[in-house]
Tab-separated table of C-alpha atoms in Angstrom:
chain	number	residue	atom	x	y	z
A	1	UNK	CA	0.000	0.000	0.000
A	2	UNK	CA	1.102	3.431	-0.883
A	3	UNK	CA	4.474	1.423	-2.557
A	4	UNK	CA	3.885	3.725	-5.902
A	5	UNK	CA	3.749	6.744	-4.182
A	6	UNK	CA	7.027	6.173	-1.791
A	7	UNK	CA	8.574	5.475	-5.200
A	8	UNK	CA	7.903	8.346	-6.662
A	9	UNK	CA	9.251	10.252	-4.142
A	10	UNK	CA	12.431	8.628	-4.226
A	11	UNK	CA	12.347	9.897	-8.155
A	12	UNK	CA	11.287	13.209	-6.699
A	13	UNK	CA	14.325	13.833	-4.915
A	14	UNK	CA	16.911	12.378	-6.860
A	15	UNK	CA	15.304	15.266	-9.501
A	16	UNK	CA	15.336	17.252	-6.874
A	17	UNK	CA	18.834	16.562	-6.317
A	18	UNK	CA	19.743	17.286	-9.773
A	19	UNK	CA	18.216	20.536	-9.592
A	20	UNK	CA	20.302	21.489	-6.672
A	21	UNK	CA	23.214	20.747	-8.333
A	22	UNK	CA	22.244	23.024	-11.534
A	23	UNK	CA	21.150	25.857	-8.834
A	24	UNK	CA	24.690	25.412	-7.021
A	25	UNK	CA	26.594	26.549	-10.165
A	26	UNK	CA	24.217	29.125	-10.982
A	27	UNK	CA	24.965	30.811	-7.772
A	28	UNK	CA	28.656	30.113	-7.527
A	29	UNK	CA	29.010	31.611	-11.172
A	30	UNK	CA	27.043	34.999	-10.032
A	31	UNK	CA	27.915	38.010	-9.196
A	32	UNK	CA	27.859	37.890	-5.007
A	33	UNK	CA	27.353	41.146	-3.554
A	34	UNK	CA	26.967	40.171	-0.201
A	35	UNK	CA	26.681	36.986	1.897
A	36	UNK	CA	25.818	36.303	5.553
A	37	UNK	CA	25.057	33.005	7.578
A	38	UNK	CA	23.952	32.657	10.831
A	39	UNK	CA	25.379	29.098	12.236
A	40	UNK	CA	23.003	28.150	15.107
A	41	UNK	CA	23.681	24.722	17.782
A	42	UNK	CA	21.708	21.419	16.169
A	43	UNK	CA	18.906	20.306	18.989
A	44	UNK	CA	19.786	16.813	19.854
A	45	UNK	CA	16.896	14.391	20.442
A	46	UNK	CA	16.647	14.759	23.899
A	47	UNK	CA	16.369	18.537	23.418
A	48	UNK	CA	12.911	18.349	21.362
A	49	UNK	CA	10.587	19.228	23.452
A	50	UNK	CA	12.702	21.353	26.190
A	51	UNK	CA	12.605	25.022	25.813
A	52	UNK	CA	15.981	27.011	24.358
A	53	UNK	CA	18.133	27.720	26.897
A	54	UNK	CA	20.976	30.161	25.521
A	55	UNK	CA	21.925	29.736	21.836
A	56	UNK	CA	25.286	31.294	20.488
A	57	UNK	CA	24.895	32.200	17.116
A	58	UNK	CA	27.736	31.946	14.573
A	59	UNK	CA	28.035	34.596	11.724
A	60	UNK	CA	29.516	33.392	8.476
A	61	UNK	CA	30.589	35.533	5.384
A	62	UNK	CA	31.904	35.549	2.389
A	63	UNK	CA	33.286	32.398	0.458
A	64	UNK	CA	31.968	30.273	3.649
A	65	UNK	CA	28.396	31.569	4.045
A	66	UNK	CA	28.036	30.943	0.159
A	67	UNK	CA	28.938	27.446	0.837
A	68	UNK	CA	27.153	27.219	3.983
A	69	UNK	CA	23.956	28.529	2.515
A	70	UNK	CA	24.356	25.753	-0.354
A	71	UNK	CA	24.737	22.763	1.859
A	72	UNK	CA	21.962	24.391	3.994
A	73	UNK	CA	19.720	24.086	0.739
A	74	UNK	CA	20.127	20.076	0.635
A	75	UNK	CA	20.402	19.286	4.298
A	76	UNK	CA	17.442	17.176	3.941
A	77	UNK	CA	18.441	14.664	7.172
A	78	UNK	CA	18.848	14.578	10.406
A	79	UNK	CA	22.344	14.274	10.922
A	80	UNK	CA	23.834	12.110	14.136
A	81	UNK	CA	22.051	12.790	16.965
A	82	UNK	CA	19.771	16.016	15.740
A	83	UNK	CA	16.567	15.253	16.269
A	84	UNK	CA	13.973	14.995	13.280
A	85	UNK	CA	11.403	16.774	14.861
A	86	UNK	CA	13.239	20.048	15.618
A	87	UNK	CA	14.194	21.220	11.987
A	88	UNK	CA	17.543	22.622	11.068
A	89	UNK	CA	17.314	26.478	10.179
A	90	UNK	CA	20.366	28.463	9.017
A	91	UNK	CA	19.293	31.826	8.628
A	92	UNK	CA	20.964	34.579	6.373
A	93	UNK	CA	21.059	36.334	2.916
A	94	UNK	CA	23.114	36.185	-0.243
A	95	UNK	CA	23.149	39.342	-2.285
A	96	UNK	CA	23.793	38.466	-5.819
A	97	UNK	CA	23.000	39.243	-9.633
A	98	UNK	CA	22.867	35.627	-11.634
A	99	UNK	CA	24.642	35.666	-14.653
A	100	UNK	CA	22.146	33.654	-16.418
A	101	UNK	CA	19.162	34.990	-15.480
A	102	UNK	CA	16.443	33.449	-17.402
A	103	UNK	CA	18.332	30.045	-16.368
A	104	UNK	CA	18.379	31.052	-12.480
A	105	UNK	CA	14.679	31.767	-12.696
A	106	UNK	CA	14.023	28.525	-14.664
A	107	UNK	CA	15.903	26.434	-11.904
A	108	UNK	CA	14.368	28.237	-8.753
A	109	UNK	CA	10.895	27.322	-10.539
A	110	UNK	CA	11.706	23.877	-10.962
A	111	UNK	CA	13.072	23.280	-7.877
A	112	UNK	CA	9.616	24.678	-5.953
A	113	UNK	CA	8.014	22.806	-8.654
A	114	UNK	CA	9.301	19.383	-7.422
A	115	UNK	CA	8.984	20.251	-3.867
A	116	UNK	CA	5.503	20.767	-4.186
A	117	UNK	CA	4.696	17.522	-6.036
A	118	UNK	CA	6.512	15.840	-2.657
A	119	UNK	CA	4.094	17.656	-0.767
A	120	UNK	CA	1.785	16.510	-2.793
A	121	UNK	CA	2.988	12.565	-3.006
A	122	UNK	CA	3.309	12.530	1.009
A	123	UNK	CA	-0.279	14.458	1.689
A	124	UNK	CA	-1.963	11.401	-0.041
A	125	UNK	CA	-0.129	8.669	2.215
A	126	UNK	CA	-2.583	7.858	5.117
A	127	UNK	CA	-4.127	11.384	4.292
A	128	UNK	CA	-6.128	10.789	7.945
A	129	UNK	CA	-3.302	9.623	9.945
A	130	UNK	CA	-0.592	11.799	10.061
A	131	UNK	CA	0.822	9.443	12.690
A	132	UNK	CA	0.927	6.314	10.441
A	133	UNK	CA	1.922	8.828	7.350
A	134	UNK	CA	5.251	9.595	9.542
A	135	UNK	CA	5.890	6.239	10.138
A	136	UNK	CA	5.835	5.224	7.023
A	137	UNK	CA	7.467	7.587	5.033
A	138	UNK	CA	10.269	7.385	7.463
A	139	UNK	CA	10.757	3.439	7.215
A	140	UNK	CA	11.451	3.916	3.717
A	141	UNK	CA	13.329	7.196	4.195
A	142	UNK	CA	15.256	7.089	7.476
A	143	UNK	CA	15.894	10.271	9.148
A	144	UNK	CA	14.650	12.537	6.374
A	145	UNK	CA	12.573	15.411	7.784
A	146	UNK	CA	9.572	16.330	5.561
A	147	UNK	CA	10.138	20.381	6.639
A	148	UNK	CA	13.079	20.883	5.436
A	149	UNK	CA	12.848	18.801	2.077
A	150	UNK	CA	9.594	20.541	1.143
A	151	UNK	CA	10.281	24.132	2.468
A	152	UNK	CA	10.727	26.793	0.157
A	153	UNK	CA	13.943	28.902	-1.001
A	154	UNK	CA	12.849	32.288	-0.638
A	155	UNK	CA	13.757	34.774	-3.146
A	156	UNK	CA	13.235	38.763	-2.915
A	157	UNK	CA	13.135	40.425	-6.654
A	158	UNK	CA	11.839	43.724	-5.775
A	159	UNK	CA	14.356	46.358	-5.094
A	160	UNK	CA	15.225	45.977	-0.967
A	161	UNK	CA	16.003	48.623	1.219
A	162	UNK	CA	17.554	46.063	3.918
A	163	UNK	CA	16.889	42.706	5.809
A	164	UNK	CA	17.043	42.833	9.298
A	165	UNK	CA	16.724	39.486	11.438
A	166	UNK	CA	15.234	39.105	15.159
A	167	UNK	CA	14.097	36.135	17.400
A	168	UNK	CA	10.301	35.026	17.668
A	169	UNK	CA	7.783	33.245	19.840
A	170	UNK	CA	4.808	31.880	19.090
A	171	UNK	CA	2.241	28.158	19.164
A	172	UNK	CA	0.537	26.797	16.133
A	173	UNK	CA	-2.583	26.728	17.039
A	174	UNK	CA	-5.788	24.765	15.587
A	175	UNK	CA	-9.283	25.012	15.986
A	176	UNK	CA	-10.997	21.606	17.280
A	177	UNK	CA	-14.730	20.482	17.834
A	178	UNK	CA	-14.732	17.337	20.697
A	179	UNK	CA	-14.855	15.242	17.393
A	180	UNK	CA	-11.943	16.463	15.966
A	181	UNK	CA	-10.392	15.991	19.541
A	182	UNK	CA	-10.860	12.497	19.578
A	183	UNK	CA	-9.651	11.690	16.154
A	184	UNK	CA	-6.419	13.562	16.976
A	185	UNK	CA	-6.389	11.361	20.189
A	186	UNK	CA	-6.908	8.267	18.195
A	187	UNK	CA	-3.868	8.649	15.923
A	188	UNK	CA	-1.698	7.511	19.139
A	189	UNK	CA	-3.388	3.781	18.840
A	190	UNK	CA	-0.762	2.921	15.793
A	191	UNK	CA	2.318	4.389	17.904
A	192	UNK	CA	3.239	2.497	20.856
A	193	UNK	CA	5.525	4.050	23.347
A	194	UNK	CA	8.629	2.680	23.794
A	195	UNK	CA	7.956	1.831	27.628
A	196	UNK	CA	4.577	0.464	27.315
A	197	UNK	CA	4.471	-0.392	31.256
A	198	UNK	CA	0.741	0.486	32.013
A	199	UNK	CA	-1.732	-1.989	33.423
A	200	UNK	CA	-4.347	-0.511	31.226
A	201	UNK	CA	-3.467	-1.850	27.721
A	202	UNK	CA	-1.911	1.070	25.524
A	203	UNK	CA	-4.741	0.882	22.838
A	204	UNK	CA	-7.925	0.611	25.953
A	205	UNK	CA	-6.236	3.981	27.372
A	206	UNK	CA	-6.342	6.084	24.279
A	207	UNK	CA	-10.171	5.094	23.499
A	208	UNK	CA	-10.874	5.832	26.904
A	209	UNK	CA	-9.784	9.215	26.498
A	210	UNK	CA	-11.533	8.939	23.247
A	211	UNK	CA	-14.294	8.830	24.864
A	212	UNK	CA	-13.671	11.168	27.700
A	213	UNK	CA	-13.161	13.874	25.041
A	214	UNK	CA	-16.858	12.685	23.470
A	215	UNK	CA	-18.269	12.355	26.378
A	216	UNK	CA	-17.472	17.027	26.729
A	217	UNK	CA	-20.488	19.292	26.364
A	218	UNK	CA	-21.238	20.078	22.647
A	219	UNK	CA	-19.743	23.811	23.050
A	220	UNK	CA	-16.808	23.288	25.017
A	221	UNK	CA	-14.208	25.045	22.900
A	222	UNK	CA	-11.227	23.796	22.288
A	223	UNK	CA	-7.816	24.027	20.627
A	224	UNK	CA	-4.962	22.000	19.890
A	225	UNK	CA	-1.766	24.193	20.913
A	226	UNK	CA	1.925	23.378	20.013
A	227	UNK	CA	4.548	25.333	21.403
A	228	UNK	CA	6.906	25.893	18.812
A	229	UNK	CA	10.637	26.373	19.906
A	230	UNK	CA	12.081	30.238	19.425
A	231	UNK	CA	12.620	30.532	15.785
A	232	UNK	CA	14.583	33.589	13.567
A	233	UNK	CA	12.763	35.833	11.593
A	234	UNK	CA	13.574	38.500	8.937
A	235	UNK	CA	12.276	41.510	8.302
A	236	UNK	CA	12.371	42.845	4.883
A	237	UNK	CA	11.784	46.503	4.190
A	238	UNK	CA	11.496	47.504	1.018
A	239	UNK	CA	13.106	50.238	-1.477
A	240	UNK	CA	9.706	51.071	-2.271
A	241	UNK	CA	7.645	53.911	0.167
A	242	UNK	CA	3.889	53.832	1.069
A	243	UNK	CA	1.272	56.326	3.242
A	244	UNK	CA	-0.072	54.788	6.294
A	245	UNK	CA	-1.474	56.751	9.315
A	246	UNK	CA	1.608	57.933	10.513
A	247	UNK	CA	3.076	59.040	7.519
A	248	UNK	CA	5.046	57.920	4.534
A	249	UNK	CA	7.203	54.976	5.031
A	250	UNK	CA	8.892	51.481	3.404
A	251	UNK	CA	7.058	48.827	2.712
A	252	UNK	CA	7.586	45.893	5.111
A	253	UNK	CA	7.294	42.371	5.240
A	254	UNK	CA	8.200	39.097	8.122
A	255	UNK	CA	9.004	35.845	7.075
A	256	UNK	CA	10.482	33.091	8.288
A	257	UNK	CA	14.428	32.741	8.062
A	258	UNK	CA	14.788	29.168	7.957
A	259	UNK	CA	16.939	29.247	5.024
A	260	UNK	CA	19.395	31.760	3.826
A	261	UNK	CA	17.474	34.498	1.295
A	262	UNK	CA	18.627	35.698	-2.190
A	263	UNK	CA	18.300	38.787	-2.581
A	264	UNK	CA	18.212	39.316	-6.353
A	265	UNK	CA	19.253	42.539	-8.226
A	266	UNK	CA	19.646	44.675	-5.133
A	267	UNK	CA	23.475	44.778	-4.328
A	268	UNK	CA	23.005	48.130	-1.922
A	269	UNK	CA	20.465	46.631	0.221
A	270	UNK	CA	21.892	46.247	3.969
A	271	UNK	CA	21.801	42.810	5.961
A	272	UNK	CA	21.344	43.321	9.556
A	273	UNK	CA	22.939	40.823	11.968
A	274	UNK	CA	21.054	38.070	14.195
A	275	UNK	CA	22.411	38.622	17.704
A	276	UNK	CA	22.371	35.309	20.382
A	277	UNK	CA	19.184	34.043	21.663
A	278	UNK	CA	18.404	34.829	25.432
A	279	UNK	CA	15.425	33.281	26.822
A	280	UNK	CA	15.259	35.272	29.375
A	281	UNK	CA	15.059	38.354	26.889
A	282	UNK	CA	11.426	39.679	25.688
A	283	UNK	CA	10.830	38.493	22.339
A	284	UNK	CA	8.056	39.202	19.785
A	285	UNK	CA	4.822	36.318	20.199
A	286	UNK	CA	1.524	36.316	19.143
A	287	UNK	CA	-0.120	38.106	21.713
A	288	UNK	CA	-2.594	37.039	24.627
A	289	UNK	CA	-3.533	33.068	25.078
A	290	UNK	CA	-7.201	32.263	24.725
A	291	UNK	CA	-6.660	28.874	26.337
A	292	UNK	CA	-6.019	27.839	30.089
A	293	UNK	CA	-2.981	26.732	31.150
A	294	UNK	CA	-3.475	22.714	31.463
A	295	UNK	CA	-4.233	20.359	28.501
A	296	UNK	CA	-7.576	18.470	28.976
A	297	UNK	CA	-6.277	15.415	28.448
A	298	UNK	CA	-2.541	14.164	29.019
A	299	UNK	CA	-2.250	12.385	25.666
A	300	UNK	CA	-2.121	15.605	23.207
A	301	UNK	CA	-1.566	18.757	23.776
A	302	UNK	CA	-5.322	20.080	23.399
A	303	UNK	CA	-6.186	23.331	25.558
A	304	UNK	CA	-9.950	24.269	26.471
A	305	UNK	CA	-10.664	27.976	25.931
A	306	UNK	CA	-10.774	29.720	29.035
């Protein structure tokens, strides 16, 4: 089951792979204007679901953030003892001006192009069991993690002003009905824990909280809410100027700064640096929590509304 769809995304990224390649010698025979890393620590296995404490951050520039930011593109596996579920993020920019422009535009499309058909391939294995999906994508493809296969290589065309990087907080946050609850409850039957020493068998314990869940008043609102780990961010702002209510100003946008950004055409624009994380230092989140402070049931992390 699902054999013709693993094996197509084995073809997937060897193309995928190929594409890399072509992109690598794009880049190395550009025109680099600038070109900034950020080396941060790999979270270890143990580490996945402990808070940050301190992280040092590396800068890189030059000759070795080009090459950094290229093996950063592929790094597709979790390497020794990283953990698969904490994904590796090097953020940073590279400033350049392809020499081959209608050939760097044709490889960054393909390359989004097959990364999106692998989204696409793995979506449709066990689409209602994300649980079983994991495991078996990851029987046939040890240690690969999905994120950073199937994330995207940003790209900034329009004339930029700067990019400026900072530390955020946030959850991810989804919207549940006592149904929904259940089901997400249910995925744990396929996964048995590795110290399965209960007296209650493992399988009788998650439908009893199955039905626990069920058994809630019809308007009980609730929401599953993963804390995700301190991540970079960059802020782009923008040659171009716009009115708001306090006057004229550039444009602006956040986005993620998994990966290291190239910044196309724009060899003036400025790239700010991405100082240590502290977590005992006041970082931007998403604002107030609807949801009390203890999950309603000990088997997922699903938070009533206060």
């Amino acid at each position: 089951m699902y054999a013709i769809a693993l094996l197509e995304v084995g073809e997937q990224i060897q193309a995928l792979l190929q594409s890399m390649d072509r992109l690598e010698t794009l880049i190395r025979n550009s025109q680099i204007h600038k070109a900034v890393v950020y080396r941060l620590p790999r979270v270890s296995q143990d580490q996945t679901h402990q808070p940050y404490s301190h992280l040092e951050v590396t800068p890189l520039a030059g000759a070795t953030a080009v090459g950094e930011a290229l093996a950063a593109y592929r790094s597709w596996y979790a390497e020794g003892a990283a953990s698969t579920k904490s994904v590796f993020r090097l953020p940073g920019a590279l400033s350049l001006t392809p020499s081959d422009p209608v050939a760097f535009d044709a490889c960054m499309e393909d390359i989004q192009a097959i990364k999106f058909r692998i989204s696409e391939l793995t979506g449709s294995i066990y689409p209602d069991s994300p649980a079983m999906r994991h495991k078996v994508i990851h029987e046939e493809f040890p240690r690969l993690v999905m994120l950073q296969l199937t994330r995207a290589i940003k790209r900034c065309d329009e004339p930029l002003y700067s990019c400026r990087f900072t530390w955020v907080r946030k959850s991810s946050i989804k919207r549940l009905d006592k149904q929904a609850a259940a089901a997400e409850v249910g995925q744990l039957k396929a996964i048995l824990p590795n110290e399965n020493t209960q007296i209650v068998p493992w399988k009788a314990r998650v439908a009893q909280e199955q039905r626990n869940l069920l058994a809630l008043p019809s308007q009980t609102g609730l929401r599953l809410r993963r804390p995700v780990k301190a991540h970079p961010m960059m802020n782009l702002i923008f040659e171009e100027r716009i009115e708001t209510p306090k006057g004229e100003k550039r444009r602006q946008k956040m986005v993620d700064a998994n990966l290291p950004i190239l910044i196309v055409d724009s060899p003036k624009a400025k790239i700010g640096a991405l100082k240590d994380f502290d977590p005992d230092k006041k970082v931007a989140s998403r604002g107030r929590t609807l949801t009390a402070d203890t999950p309603i049931t000990p088997m997922k992390p699903i938070y009533p509304l206060r």
